[in-house]
mmCIF file of C-alpha atoms in Angstrom:
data_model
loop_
_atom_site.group_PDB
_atom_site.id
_atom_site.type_symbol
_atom_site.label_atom_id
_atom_site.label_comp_id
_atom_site.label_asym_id
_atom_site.label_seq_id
_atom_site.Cartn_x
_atom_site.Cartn_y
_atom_site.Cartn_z
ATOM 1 C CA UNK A 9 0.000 0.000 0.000
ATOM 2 C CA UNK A 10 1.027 3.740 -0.957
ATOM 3 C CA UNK A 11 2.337 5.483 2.045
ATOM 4 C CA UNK A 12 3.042 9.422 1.360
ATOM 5 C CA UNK A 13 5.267 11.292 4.018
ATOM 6 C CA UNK A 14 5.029 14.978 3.971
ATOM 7 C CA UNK A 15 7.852 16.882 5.757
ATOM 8 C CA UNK A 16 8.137 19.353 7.346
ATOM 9 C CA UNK A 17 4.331 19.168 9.376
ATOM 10 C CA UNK A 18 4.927 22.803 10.144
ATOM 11 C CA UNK A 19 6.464 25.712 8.394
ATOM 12 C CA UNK A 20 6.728 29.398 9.329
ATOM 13 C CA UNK A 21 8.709 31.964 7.232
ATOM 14 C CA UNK A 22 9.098 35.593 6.906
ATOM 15 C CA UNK A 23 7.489 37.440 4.031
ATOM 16 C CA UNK A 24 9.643 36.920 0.632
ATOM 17 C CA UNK A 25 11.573 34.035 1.776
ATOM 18 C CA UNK A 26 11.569 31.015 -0.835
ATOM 19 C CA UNK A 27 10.860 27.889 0.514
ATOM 20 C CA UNK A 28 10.701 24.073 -0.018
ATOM 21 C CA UNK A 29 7.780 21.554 0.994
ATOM 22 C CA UNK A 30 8.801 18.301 0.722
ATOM 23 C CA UNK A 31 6.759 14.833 -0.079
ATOM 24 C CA UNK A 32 8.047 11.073 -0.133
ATOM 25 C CA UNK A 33 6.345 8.224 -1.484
ATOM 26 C CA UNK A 34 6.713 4.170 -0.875
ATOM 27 C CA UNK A 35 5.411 3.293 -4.084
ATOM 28 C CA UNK A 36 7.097 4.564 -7.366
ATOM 29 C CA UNK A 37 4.250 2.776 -9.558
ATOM 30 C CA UNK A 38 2.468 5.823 -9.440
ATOM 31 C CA UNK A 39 0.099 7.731 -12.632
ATOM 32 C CA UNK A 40 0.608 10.956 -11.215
ATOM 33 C CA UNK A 41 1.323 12.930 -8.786
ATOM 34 C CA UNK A 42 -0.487 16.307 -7.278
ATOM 35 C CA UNK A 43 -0.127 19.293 -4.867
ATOM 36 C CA UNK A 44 -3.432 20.693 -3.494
ATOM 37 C CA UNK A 45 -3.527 23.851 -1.278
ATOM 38 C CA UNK A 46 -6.460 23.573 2.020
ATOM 39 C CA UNK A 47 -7.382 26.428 3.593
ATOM 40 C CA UNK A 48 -8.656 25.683 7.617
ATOM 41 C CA UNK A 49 -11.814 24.211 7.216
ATOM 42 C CA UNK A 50 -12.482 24.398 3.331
ATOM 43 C CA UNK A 51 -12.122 22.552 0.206
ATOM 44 C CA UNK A 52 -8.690 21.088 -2.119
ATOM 45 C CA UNK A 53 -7.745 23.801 -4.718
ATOM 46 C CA UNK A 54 -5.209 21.730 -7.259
ATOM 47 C CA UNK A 55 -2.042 23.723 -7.749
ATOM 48 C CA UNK A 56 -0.140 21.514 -9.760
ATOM 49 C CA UNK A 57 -0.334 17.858 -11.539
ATOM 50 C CA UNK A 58 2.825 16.436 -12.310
ATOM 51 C CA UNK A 59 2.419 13.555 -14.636
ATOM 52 C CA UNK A 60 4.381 10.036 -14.203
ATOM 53 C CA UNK A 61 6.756 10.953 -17.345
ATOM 54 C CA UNK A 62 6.886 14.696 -15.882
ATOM 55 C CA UNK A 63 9.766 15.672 -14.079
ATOM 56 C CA UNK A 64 8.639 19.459 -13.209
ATOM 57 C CA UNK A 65 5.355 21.805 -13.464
ATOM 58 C CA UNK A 66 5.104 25.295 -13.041
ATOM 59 C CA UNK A 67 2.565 28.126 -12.375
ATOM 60 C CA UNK A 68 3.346 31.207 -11.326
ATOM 61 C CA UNK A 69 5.447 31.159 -7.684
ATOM 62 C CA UNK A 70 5.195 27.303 -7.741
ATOM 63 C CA UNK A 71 7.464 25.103 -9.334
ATOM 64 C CA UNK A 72 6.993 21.042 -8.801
ATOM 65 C CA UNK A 73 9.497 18.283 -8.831
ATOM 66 C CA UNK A 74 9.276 14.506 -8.984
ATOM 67 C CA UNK A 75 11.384 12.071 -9.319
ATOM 68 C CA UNK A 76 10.069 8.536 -9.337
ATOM 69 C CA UNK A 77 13.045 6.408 -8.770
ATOM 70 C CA UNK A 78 13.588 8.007 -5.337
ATOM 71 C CA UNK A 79 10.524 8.529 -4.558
ATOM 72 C CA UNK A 80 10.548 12.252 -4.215
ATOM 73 C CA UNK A 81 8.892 15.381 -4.936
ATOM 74 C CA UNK A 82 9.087 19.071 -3.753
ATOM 75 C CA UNK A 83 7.457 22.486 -4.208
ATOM 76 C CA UNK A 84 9.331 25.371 -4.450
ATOM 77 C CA UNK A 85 7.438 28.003 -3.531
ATOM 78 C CA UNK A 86 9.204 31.850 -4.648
ATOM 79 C CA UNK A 87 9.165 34.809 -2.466
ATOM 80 C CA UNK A 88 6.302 33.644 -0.152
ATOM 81 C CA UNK A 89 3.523 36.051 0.654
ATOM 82 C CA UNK A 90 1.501 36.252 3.792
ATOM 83 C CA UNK A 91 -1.727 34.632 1.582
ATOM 84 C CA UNK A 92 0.410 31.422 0.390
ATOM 85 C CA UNK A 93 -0.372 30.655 4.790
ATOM 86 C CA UNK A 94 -2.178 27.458 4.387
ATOM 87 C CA UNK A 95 -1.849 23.915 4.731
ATOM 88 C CA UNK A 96 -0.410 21.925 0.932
ATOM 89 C CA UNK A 97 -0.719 18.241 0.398
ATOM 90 C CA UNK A 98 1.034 15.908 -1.903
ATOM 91 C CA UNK A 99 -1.381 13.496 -3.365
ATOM 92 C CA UNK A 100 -0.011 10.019 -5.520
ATOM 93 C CA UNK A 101 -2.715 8.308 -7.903
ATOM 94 C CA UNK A 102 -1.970 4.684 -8.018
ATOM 95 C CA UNK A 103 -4.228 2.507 -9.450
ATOM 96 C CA UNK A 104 -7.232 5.107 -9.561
ATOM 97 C CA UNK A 105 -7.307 6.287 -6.306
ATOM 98 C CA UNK A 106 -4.967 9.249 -4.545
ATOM 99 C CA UNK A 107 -3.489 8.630 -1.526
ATOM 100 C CA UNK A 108 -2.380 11.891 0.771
ATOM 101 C CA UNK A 109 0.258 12.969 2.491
ATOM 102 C CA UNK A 110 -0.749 14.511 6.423
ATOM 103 C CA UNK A 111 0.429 17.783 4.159
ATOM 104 C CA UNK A 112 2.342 21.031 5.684
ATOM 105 C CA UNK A 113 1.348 23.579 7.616
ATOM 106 C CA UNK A 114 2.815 27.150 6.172
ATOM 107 C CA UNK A 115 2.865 30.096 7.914
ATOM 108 C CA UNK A 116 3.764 33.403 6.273
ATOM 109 C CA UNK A 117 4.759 36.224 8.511
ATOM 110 C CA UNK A 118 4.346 39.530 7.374
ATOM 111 C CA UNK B 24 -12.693 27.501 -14.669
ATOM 112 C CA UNK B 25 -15.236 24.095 -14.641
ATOM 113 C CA UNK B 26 -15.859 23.235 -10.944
ATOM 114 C CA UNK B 27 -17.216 20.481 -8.714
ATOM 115 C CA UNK B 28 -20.336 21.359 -6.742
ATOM 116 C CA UNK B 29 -20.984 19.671 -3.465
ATOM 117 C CA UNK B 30 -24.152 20.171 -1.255
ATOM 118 C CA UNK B 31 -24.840 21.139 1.528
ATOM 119 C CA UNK B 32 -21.753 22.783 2.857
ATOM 120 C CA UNK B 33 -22.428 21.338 6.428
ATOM 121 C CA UNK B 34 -24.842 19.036 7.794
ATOM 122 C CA UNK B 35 -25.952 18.163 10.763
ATOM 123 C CA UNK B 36 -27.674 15.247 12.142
ATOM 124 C CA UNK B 37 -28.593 12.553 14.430
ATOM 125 C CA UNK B 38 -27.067 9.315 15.368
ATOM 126 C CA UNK B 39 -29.031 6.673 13.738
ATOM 127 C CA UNK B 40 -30.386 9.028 10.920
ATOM 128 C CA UNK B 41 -29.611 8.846 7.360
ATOM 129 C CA UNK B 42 -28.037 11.640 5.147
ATOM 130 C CA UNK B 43 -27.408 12.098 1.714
ATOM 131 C CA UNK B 44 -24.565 14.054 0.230
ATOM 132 C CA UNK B 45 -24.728 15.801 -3.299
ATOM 133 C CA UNK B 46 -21.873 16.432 -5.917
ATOM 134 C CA UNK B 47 -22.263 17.485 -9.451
ATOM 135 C CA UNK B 48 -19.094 16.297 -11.207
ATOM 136 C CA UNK B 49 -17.810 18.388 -14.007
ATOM 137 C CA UNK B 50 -19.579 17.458 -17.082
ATOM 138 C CA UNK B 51 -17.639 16.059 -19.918
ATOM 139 C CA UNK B 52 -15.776 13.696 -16.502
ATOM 140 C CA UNK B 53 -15.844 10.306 -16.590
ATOM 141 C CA UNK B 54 -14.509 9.349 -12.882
ATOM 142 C CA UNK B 55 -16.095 10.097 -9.695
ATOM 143 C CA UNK B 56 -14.887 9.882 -6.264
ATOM 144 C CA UNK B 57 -15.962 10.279 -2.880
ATOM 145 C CA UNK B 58 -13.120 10.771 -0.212
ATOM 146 C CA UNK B 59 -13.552 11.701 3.500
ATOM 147 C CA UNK B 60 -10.874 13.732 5.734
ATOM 148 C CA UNK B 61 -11.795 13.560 9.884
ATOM 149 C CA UNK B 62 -10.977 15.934 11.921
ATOM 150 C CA UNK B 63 -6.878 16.318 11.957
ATOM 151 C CA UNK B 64 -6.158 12.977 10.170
ATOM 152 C CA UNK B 65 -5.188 12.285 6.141
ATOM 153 C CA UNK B 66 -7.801 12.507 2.963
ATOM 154 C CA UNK B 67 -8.408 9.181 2.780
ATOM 155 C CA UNK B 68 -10.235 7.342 -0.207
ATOM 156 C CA UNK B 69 -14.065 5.981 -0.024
ATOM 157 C CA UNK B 70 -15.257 4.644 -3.518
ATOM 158 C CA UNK B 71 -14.675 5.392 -7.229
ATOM 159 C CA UNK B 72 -17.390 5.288 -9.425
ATOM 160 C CA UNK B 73 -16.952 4.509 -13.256
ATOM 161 C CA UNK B 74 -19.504 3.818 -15.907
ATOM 162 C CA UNK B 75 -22.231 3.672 -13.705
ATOM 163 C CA UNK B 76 -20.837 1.424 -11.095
ATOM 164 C CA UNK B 77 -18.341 1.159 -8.437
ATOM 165 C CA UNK B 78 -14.980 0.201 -9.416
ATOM 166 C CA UNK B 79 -13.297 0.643 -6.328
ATOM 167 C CA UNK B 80 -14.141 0.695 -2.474
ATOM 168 C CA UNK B 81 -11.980 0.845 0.914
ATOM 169 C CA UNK B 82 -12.532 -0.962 3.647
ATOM 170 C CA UNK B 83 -14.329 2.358 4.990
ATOM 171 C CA UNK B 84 -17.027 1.734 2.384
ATOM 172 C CA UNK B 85 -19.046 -0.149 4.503
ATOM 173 C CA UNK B 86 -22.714 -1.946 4.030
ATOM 174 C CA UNK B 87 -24.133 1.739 5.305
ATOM 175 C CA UNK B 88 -22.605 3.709 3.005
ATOM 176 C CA UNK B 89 -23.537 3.591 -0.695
ATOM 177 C CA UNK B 90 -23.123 6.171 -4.211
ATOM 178 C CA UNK B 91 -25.545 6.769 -7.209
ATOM 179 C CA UNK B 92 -25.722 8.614 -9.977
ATOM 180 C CA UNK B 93 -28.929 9.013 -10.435
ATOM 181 C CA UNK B 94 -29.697 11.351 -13.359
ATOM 182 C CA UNK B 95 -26.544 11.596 -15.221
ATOM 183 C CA UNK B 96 -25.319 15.113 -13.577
ATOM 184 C CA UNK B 97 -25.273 14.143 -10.075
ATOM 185 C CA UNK B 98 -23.394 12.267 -7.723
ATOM 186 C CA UNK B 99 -24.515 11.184 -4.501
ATOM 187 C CA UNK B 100 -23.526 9.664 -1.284
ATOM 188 C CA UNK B 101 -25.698 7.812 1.246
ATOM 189 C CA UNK B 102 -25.210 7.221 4.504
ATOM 190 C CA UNK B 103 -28.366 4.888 5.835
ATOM 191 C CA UNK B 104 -27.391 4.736 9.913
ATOM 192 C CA UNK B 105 -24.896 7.646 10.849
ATOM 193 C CA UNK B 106 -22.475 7.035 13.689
ATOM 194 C CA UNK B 107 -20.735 9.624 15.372
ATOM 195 C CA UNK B 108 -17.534 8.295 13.651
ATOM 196 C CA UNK B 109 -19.035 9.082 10.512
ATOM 197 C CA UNK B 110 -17.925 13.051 10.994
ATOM 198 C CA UNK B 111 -16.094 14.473 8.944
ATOM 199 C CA UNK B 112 -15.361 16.433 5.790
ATOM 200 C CA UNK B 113 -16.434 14.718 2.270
ATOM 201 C CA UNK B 114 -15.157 15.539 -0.295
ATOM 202 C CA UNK B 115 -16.449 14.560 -4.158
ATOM 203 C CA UNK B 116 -13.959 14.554 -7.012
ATOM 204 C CA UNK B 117 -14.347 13.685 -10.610
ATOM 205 C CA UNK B 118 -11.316 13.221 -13.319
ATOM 206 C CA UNK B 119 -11.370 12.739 -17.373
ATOM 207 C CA UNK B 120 -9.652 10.303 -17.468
ATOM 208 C CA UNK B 121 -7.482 8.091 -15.090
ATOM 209 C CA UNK B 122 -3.894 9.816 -14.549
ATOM 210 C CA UNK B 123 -5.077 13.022 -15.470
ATOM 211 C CA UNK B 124 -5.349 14.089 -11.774
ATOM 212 C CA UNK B 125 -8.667 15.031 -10.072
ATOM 213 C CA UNK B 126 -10.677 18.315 -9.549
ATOM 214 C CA UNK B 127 -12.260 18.507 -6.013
ATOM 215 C CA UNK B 128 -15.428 20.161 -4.671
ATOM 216 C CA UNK B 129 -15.282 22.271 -1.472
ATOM 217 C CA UNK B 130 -16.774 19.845 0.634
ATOM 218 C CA UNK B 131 -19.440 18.874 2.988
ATOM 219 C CA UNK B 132 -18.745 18.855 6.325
ATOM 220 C CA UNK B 133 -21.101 16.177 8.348
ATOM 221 C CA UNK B 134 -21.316 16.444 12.037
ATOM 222 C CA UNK B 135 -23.034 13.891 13.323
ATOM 223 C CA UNK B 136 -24.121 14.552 16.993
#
């Protein structure tokens, strides 16, 4: 069974700092892989899909790495702002289902 | 941007009681997905839905639970006997196609008291 490790649980960083969220994965077998943003108490907003032949996505501030033979991917996030402060989750899809990291807590300090 | 609808946004209701919860999937999708997320703890998967059946359930997915799509637009999830375990947020997703990553609604939060 999948098991995805998010670290660190909690992050807080000044305003403009860059910053790196990290996610590990047991399973390499995976279709894709995605980062979601949750706000407290609301809904998954999908930031970024990285695709099992992808290495890297971007949009904007976010950048997203994976590399399957370690098991690995991070988001880079560039010159944080005090509205990136929310938790992100790293989500694998093996055989059509996702299974979630616990995700990381950001906090951006103005 | 094409979204996932989910309804109600919270719920509340007694032990014992049963609830339904209501998605509408985005409409050229062919993949639907209920997952839950308690209080604290991981999004954890429920039951995909493919074709008009289920192709996938967790051990979660119990004999009280159950999905339908009854009209061809929406999505639902049934709940015949709620326990107080049963809180939690619910999520609905739907996809295109498999490994084209999911779109999710914004939730239902059931409180079951």
């Amino acid at each position: 069974k999948q098991e995805v490790t998010q670290i660190p649980a909690a992050l807080s960083v000044p305003e403009g700092e860059n910053l790196v969220l990290n996610c590990s994965f047991t399973d390499s077998a995976i279709y894709n892989l995605q980062w979601f943003r949750q706000d407290p108490g609301k809904g998954l907003t999908s930031l970024l899909l990285i695709q099992s032949s992808q290495r890297e996505q971007t949009s904007g501030r976010l950048n997203a790495s994976l590399d399957k033979s370690s098991g690995r991917s991070t988001l880079y996030i560039a010159a944080s702002q005090p509205g990136d402060s929310a938790t992100y989750l790293c989500a694998c899809e093996n055989f059509n289902k996702f299974y979630f990291g616990s995700g990381t807590k950001l906090n951006v300090k103005p | 941007e094409p979204e996932v609808t989910q309804t109600p946004s919270h719920q509340v209701t007694q032990m014992g009681q049963e609830v339904i919860l209501r998605c509408v999937p985005i409409s050229n999708h062919l993949y639907f997905y209920w997952y839950r997320q308690i209080l604290g703890q991981k999004v954890e998967f429920l039951v995909s839905f493919y074709n008009n059946e289920i192709s996938e359930k967790s051990e979660i997915f119990d004999d009280q639970f159950s999905v339908e799509r009854p009209d061809g637009s929406n999505f639902t999830l049934k709940i015949r006997s709620t326990k107080l375990e049963d809180s939690a947020m619910y999520f609905c997703a739907s996809s295109p196609l498999v490994g084209y990553g999911y779109t999710f609604g914004s939730g239902t939060r059931l409180t079951v008291v």
